[in-house]
CSV table of C-alpha atoms in Angstrom, one decimal:
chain,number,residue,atom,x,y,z
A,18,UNK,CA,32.5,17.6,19.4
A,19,UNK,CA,31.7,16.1,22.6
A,20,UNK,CA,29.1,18.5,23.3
A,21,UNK,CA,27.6,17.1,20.3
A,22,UNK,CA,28.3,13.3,21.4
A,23,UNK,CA,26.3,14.3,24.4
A,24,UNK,CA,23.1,16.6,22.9
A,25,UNK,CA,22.8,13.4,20.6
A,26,UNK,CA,22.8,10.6,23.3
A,27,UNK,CA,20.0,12.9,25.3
A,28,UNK,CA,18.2,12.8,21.8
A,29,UNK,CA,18.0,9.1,21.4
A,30,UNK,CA,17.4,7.9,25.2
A,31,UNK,CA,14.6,11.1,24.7
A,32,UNK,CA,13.2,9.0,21.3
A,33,UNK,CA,13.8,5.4,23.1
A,34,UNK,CA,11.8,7.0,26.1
A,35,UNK,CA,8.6,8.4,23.6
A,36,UNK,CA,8.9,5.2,21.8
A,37,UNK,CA,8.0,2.9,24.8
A,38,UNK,CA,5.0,5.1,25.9
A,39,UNK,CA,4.0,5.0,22.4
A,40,UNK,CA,3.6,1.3,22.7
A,41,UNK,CA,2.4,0.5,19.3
A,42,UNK,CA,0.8,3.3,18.6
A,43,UNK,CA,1.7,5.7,16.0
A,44,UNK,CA,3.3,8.9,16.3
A,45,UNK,CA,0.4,10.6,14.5
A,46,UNK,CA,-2.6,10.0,12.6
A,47,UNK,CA,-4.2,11.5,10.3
A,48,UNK,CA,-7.9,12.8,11.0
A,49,UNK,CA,-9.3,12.7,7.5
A,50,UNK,CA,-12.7,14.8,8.0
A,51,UNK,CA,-10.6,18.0,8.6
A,52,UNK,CA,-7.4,16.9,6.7
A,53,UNK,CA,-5.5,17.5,10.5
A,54,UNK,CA,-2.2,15.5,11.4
A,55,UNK,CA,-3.2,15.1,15.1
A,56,UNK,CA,0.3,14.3,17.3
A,57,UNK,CA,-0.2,11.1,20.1
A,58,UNK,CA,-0.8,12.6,23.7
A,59,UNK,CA,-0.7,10.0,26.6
A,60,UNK,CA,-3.6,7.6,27.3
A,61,UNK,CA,-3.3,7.2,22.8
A,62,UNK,CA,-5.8,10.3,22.2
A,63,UNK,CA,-5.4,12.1,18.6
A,64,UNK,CA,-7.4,15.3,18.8
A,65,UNK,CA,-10.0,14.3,21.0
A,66,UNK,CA,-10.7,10.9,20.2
A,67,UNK,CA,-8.9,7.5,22.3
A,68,UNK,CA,-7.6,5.1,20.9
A,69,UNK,CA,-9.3,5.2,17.2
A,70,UNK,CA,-9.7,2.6,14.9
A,71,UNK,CA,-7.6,3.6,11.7
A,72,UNK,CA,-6.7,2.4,8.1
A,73,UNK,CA,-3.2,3.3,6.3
A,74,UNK,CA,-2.4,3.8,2.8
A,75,UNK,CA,0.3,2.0,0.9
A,76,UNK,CA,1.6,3.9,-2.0
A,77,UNK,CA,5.0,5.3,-3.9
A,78,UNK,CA,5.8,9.0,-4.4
A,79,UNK,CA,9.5,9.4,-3.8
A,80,UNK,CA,10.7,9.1,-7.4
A,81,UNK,CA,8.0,11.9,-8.4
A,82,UNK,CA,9.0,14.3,-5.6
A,83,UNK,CA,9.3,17.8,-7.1
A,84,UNK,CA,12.3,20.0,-6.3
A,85,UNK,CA,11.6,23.1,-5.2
A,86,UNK,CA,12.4,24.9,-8.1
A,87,UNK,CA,10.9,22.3,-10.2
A,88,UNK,CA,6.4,23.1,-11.3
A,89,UNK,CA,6.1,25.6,-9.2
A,90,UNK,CA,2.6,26.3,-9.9
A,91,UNK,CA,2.1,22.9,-9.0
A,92,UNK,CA,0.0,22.5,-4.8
A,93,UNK,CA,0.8,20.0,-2.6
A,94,UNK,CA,-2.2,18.4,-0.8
A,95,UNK,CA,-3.2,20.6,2.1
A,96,UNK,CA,-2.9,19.1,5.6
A,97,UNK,CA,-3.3,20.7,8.9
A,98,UNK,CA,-1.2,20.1,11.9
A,99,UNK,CA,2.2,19.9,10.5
A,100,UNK,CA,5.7,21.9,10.7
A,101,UNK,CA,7.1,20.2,7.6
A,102,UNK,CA,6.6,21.3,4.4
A,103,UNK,CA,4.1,18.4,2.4
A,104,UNK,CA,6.2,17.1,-1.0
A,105,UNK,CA,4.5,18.5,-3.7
A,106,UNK,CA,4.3,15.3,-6.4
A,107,UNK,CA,4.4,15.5,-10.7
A,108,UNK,CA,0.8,16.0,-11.7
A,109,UNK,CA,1.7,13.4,-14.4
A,110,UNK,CA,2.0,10.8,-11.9
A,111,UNK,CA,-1.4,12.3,-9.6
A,112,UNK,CA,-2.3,15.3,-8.5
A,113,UNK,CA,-3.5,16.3,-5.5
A,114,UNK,CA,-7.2,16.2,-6.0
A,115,UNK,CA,-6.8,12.9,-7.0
A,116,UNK,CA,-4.3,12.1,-3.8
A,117,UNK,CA,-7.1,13.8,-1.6
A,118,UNK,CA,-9.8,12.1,-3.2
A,119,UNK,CA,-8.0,8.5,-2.7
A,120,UNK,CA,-7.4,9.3,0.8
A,121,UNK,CA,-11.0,9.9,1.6
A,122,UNK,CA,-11.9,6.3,0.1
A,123,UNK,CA,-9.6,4.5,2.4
A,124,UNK,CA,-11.2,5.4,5.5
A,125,UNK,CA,-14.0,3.3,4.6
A,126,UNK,CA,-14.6,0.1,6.8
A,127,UNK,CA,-14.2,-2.5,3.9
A,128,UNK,CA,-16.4,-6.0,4.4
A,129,UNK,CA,-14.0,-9.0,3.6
A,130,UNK,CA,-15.2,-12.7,3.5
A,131,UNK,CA,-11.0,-13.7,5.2
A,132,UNK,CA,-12.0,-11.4,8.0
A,133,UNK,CA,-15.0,-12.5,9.6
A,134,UNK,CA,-15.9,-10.1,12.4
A,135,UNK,CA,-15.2,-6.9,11.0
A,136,UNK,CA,-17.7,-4.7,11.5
A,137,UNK,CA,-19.0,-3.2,8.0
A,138,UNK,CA,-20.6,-0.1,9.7
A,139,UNK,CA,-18.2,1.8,11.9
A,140,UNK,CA,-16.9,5.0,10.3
A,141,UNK,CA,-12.9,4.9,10.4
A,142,UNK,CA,-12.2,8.9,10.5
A,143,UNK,CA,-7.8,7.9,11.2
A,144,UNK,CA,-5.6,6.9,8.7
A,145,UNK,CA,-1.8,6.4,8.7
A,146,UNK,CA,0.1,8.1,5.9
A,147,UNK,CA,3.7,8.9,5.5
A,148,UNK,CA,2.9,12.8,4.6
A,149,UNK,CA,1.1,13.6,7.5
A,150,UNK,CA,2.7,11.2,10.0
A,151,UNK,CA,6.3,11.1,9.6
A,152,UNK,CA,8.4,14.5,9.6
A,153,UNK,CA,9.2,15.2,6.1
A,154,UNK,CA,12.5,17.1,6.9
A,155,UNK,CA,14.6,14.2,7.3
A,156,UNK,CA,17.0,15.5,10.1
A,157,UNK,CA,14.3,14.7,13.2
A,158,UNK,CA,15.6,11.8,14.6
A,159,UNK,CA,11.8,11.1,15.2
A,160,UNK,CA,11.2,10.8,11.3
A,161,UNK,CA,13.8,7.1,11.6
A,162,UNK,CA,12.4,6.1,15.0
A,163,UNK,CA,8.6,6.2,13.3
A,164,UNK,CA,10.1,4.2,10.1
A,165,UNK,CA,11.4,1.7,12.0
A,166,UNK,CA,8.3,1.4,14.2
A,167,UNK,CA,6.3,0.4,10.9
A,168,UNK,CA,5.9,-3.1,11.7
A,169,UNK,CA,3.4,-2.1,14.9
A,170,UNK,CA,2.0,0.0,12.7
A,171,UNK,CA,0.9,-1.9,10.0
A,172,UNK,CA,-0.3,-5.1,12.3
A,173,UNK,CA,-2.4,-2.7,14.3
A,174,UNK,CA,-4.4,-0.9,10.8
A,175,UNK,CA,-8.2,-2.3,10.7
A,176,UNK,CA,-7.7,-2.5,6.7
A,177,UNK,CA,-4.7,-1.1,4.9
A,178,UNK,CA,-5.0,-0.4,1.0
A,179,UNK,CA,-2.4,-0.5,-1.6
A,180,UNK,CA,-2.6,2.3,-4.1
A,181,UNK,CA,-1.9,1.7,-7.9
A,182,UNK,CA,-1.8,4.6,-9.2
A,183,UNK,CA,-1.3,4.3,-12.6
A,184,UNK,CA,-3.8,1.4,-13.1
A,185,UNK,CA,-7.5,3.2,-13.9
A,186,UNK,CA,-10.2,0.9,-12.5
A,187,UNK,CA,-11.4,-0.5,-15.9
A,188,UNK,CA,-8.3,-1.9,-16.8
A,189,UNK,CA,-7.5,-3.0,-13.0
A,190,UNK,CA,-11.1,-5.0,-12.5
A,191,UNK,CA,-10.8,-6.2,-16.5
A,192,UNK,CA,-6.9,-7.3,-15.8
A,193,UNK,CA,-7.5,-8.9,-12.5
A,194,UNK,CA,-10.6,-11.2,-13.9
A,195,UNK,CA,-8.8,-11.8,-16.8
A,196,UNK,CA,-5.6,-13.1,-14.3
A,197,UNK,CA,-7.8,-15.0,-12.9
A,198,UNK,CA,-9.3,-17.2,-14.9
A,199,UNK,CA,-6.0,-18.1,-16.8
A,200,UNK,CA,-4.0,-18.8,-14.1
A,201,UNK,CA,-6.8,-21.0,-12.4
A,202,UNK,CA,-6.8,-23.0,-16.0
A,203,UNK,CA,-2.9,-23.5,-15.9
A,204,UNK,CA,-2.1,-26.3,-13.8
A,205,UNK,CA,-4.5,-28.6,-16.6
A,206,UNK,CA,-2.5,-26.7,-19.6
A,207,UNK,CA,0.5,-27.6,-18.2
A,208,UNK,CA,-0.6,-31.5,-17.4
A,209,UNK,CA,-1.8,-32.0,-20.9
A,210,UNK,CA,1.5,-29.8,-22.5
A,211,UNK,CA,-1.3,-28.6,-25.0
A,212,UNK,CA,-1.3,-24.8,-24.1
A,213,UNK,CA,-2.0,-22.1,-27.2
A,214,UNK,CA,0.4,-19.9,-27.2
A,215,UNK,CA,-2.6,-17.2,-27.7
A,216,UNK,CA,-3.0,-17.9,-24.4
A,217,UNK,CA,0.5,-17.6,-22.7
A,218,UNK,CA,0.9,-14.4,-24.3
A,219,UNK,CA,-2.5,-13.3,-22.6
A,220,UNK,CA,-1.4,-14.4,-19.0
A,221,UNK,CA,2.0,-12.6,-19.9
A,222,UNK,CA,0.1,-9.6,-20.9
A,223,UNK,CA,-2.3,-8.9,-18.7
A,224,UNK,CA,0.3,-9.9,-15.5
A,225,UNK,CA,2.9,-7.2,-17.1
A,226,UNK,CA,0.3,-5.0,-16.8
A,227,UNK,CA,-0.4,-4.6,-12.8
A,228,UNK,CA,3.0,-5.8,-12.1
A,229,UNK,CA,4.4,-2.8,-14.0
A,230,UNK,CA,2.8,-0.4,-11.6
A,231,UNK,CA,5.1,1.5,-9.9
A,232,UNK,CA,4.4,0.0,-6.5
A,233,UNK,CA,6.0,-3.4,-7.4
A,234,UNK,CA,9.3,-1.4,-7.5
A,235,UNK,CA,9.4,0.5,-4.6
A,236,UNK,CA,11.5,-0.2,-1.6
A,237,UNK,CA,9.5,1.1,0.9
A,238,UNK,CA,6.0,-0.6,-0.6
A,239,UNK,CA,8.1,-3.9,-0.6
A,240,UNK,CA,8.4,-3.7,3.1
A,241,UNK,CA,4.6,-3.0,3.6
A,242,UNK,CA,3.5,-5.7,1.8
A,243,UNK,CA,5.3,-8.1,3.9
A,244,UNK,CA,3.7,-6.5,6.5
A,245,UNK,CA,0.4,-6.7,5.1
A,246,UNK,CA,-0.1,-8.8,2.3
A,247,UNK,CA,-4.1,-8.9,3.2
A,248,UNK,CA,-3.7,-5.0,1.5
A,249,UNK,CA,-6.8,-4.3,-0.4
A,250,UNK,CA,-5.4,-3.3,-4.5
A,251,UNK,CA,-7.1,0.2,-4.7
A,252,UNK,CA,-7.2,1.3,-8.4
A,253,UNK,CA,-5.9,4.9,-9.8
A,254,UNK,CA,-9.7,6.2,-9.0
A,255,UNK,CA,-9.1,4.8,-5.4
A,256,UNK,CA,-11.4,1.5,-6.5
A,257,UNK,CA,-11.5,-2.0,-5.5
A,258,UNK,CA,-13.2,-5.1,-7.6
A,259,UNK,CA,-15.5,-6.5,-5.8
A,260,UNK,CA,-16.8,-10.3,-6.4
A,261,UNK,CA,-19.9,-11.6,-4.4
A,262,UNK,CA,-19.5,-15.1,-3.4
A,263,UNK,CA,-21.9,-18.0,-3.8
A,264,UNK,CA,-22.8,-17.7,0.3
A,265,UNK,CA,-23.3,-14.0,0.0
A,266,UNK,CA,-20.5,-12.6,1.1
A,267,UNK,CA,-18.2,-10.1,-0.2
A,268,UNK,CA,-14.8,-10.5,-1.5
A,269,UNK,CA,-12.1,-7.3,-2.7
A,270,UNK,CA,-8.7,-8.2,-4.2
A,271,UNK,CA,-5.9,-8.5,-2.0
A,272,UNK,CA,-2.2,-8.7,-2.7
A,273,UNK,CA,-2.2,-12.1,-1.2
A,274,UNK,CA,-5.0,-12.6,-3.9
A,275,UNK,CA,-2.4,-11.8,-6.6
A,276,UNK,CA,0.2,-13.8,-5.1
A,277,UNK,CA,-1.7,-16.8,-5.4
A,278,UNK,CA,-2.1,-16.1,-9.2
A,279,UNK,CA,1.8,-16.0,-8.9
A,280,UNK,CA,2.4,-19.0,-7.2
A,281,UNK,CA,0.4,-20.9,-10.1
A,282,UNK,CA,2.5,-19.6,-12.4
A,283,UNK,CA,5.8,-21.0,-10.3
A,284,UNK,CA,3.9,-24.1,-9.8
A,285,UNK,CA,3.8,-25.0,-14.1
A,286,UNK,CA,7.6,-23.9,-14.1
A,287,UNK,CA,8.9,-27.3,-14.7
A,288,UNK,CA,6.6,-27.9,-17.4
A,289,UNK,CA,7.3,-28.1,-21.1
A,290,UNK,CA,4.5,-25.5,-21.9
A,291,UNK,CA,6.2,-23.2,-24.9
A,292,UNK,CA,6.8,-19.7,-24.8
A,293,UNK,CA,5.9,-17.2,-24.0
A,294,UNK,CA,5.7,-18.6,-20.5
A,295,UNK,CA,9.1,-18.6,-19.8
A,296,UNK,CA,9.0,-14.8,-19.7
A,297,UNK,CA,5.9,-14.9,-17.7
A,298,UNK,CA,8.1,-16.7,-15.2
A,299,UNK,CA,10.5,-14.2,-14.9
A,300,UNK,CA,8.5,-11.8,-14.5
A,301,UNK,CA,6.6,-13.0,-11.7
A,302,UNK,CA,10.2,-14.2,-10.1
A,303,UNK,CA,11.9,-10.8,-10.6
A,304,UNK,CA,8.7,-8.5,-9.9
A,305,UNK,CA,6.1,-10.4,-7.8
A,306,UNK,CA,8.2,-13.0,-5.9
A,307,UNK,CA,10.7,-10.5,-3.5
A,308,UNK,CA,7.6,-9.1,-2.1
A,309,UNK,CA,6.1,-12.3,-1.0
């Protein structure tokens, strides 16, 4: 037992030791081109390339993971570089086409009119994502060191991009217009108590709908957005709404964006409008709200 007392302590001071040449650089990255997990070497070179610029993916897989007996026909997606075995996910959830797919859009260097200075023509080649950068096996004591190291992490990615998976991109860009526009017009329903129910039901609707998505229930997506609530909302397809703005400029939906639709709704709380906007405050409070 003590021998094991001891082989652990070497462990952490080993980890505590990696972690402050890390800095706030990740343990890996992924190098999306060639689908290669690339590990940190001093002076913060992955593969060949010093200190790159990189995105990360927010997303939830953990309650599709399949057991090992469980599909198995069913491929994980392929990724080079790696000694853990890559969760293979329920194809009724996405496959791995789709997964690979996704992953190639958010390497793209995405123009936002809230981040002025962001250069809309550099190709981002690095991306941080959970499969490829943290040890699947769960008994490296590296795998807890790089969870807990997610707040450096997050701060540091030039765009990060939250992944709905079950939300196609019809119903995502028709949802989020639709969001909107109604919550925009509630603080005059609520002033003149003379809101259609029609209408409640509508804002009730269409919220349910992205706020049903399995990312608004996840633990670990919860922490990530409190990292990064500028996250760009990637539909299932892996694509954004885009609005272009009276000066020109382009604007994506963020999860701040959606927040803000939120916070209307909190706003007309104390109103007298009828229901059905009761539920629609509960469902932002018990949904929306813990992740702001």
């Amino acid at each position: 037992m003590a021998g094991v007392q001891h082989a652990t302590a070497v462990t952490l001071t080993a980890i505590e030791l990696e972690d402050q040449a890390l800095g706030d650089w990740p343990r890996r990255l992924l190098h999306v081109p060639s689908m290669t997990s690339h590990e940190w070497q001093p002076g913060n070179i992955y593969g060949l390339v010093r200190e790159p610029t990189y995105n990360a993916l927010t997303y939830t897989w953990g309650r599709w993971r399949l057991g090992d007996s469980e599909q198995p026909w069913v491929k994980a997606i392929r990724i080079q570089g790696v000694s853990w075995e890559i969760p293979r996910i329920d194809p009724r959830r996405f496959t791995a086409a789709q997964f690979a797919s996704v992953i190639q859009k958010a390497t793209q260097s995405v123009p936002q009119w809230k981040k002025p200075g962001v250069d809309i023509s550099e190709e981002i080649e690095y991306l941080w994502l959970d499969m490829a950068c943290i040890d699947q096996r769960g008994s490296n004591p590296k795998s807890a060191a790089e969870i807990g190291r997610q707040l450096p992490i997050f701060k540091n990615a030039r765009q990060v991009f939250s992944w709905l998976h079950e939300l196609p991109s019809v119903v995502l860009g028709r949802v989020l217009t639709e969001v909107d526009r109604m919550t925009d017009e509630l603080p005059n329903l609520a002033a003149s108590r003379s809101a259609p129910a029609p209408v409640l039901n509508a804002i009730y609707q269409n919220l349910s709908l992205i706020l049903d998505d399995p990312w608004f229930s996840s633990l670990w997506t919860l922490q990530e957005a409190f990292l990064r609530p500028d996250c760009i909302l990637f539909s299932k397809e892996g694509k954004t709404r885009i609005t272009t703005l009276g000066s020109g400029a382009v604007r994506h939906d963020t999860f701040l964006d959606l927040l803000g639709c939120c916070e209307n709704v909190l706003f007309c709380e104390s109103s007298s409008l009828p229901e059905p906007f009761g539920k629609t405050v509960s469902l932002v409070k018990e949904k929306a709200w813990p992740l702001s």
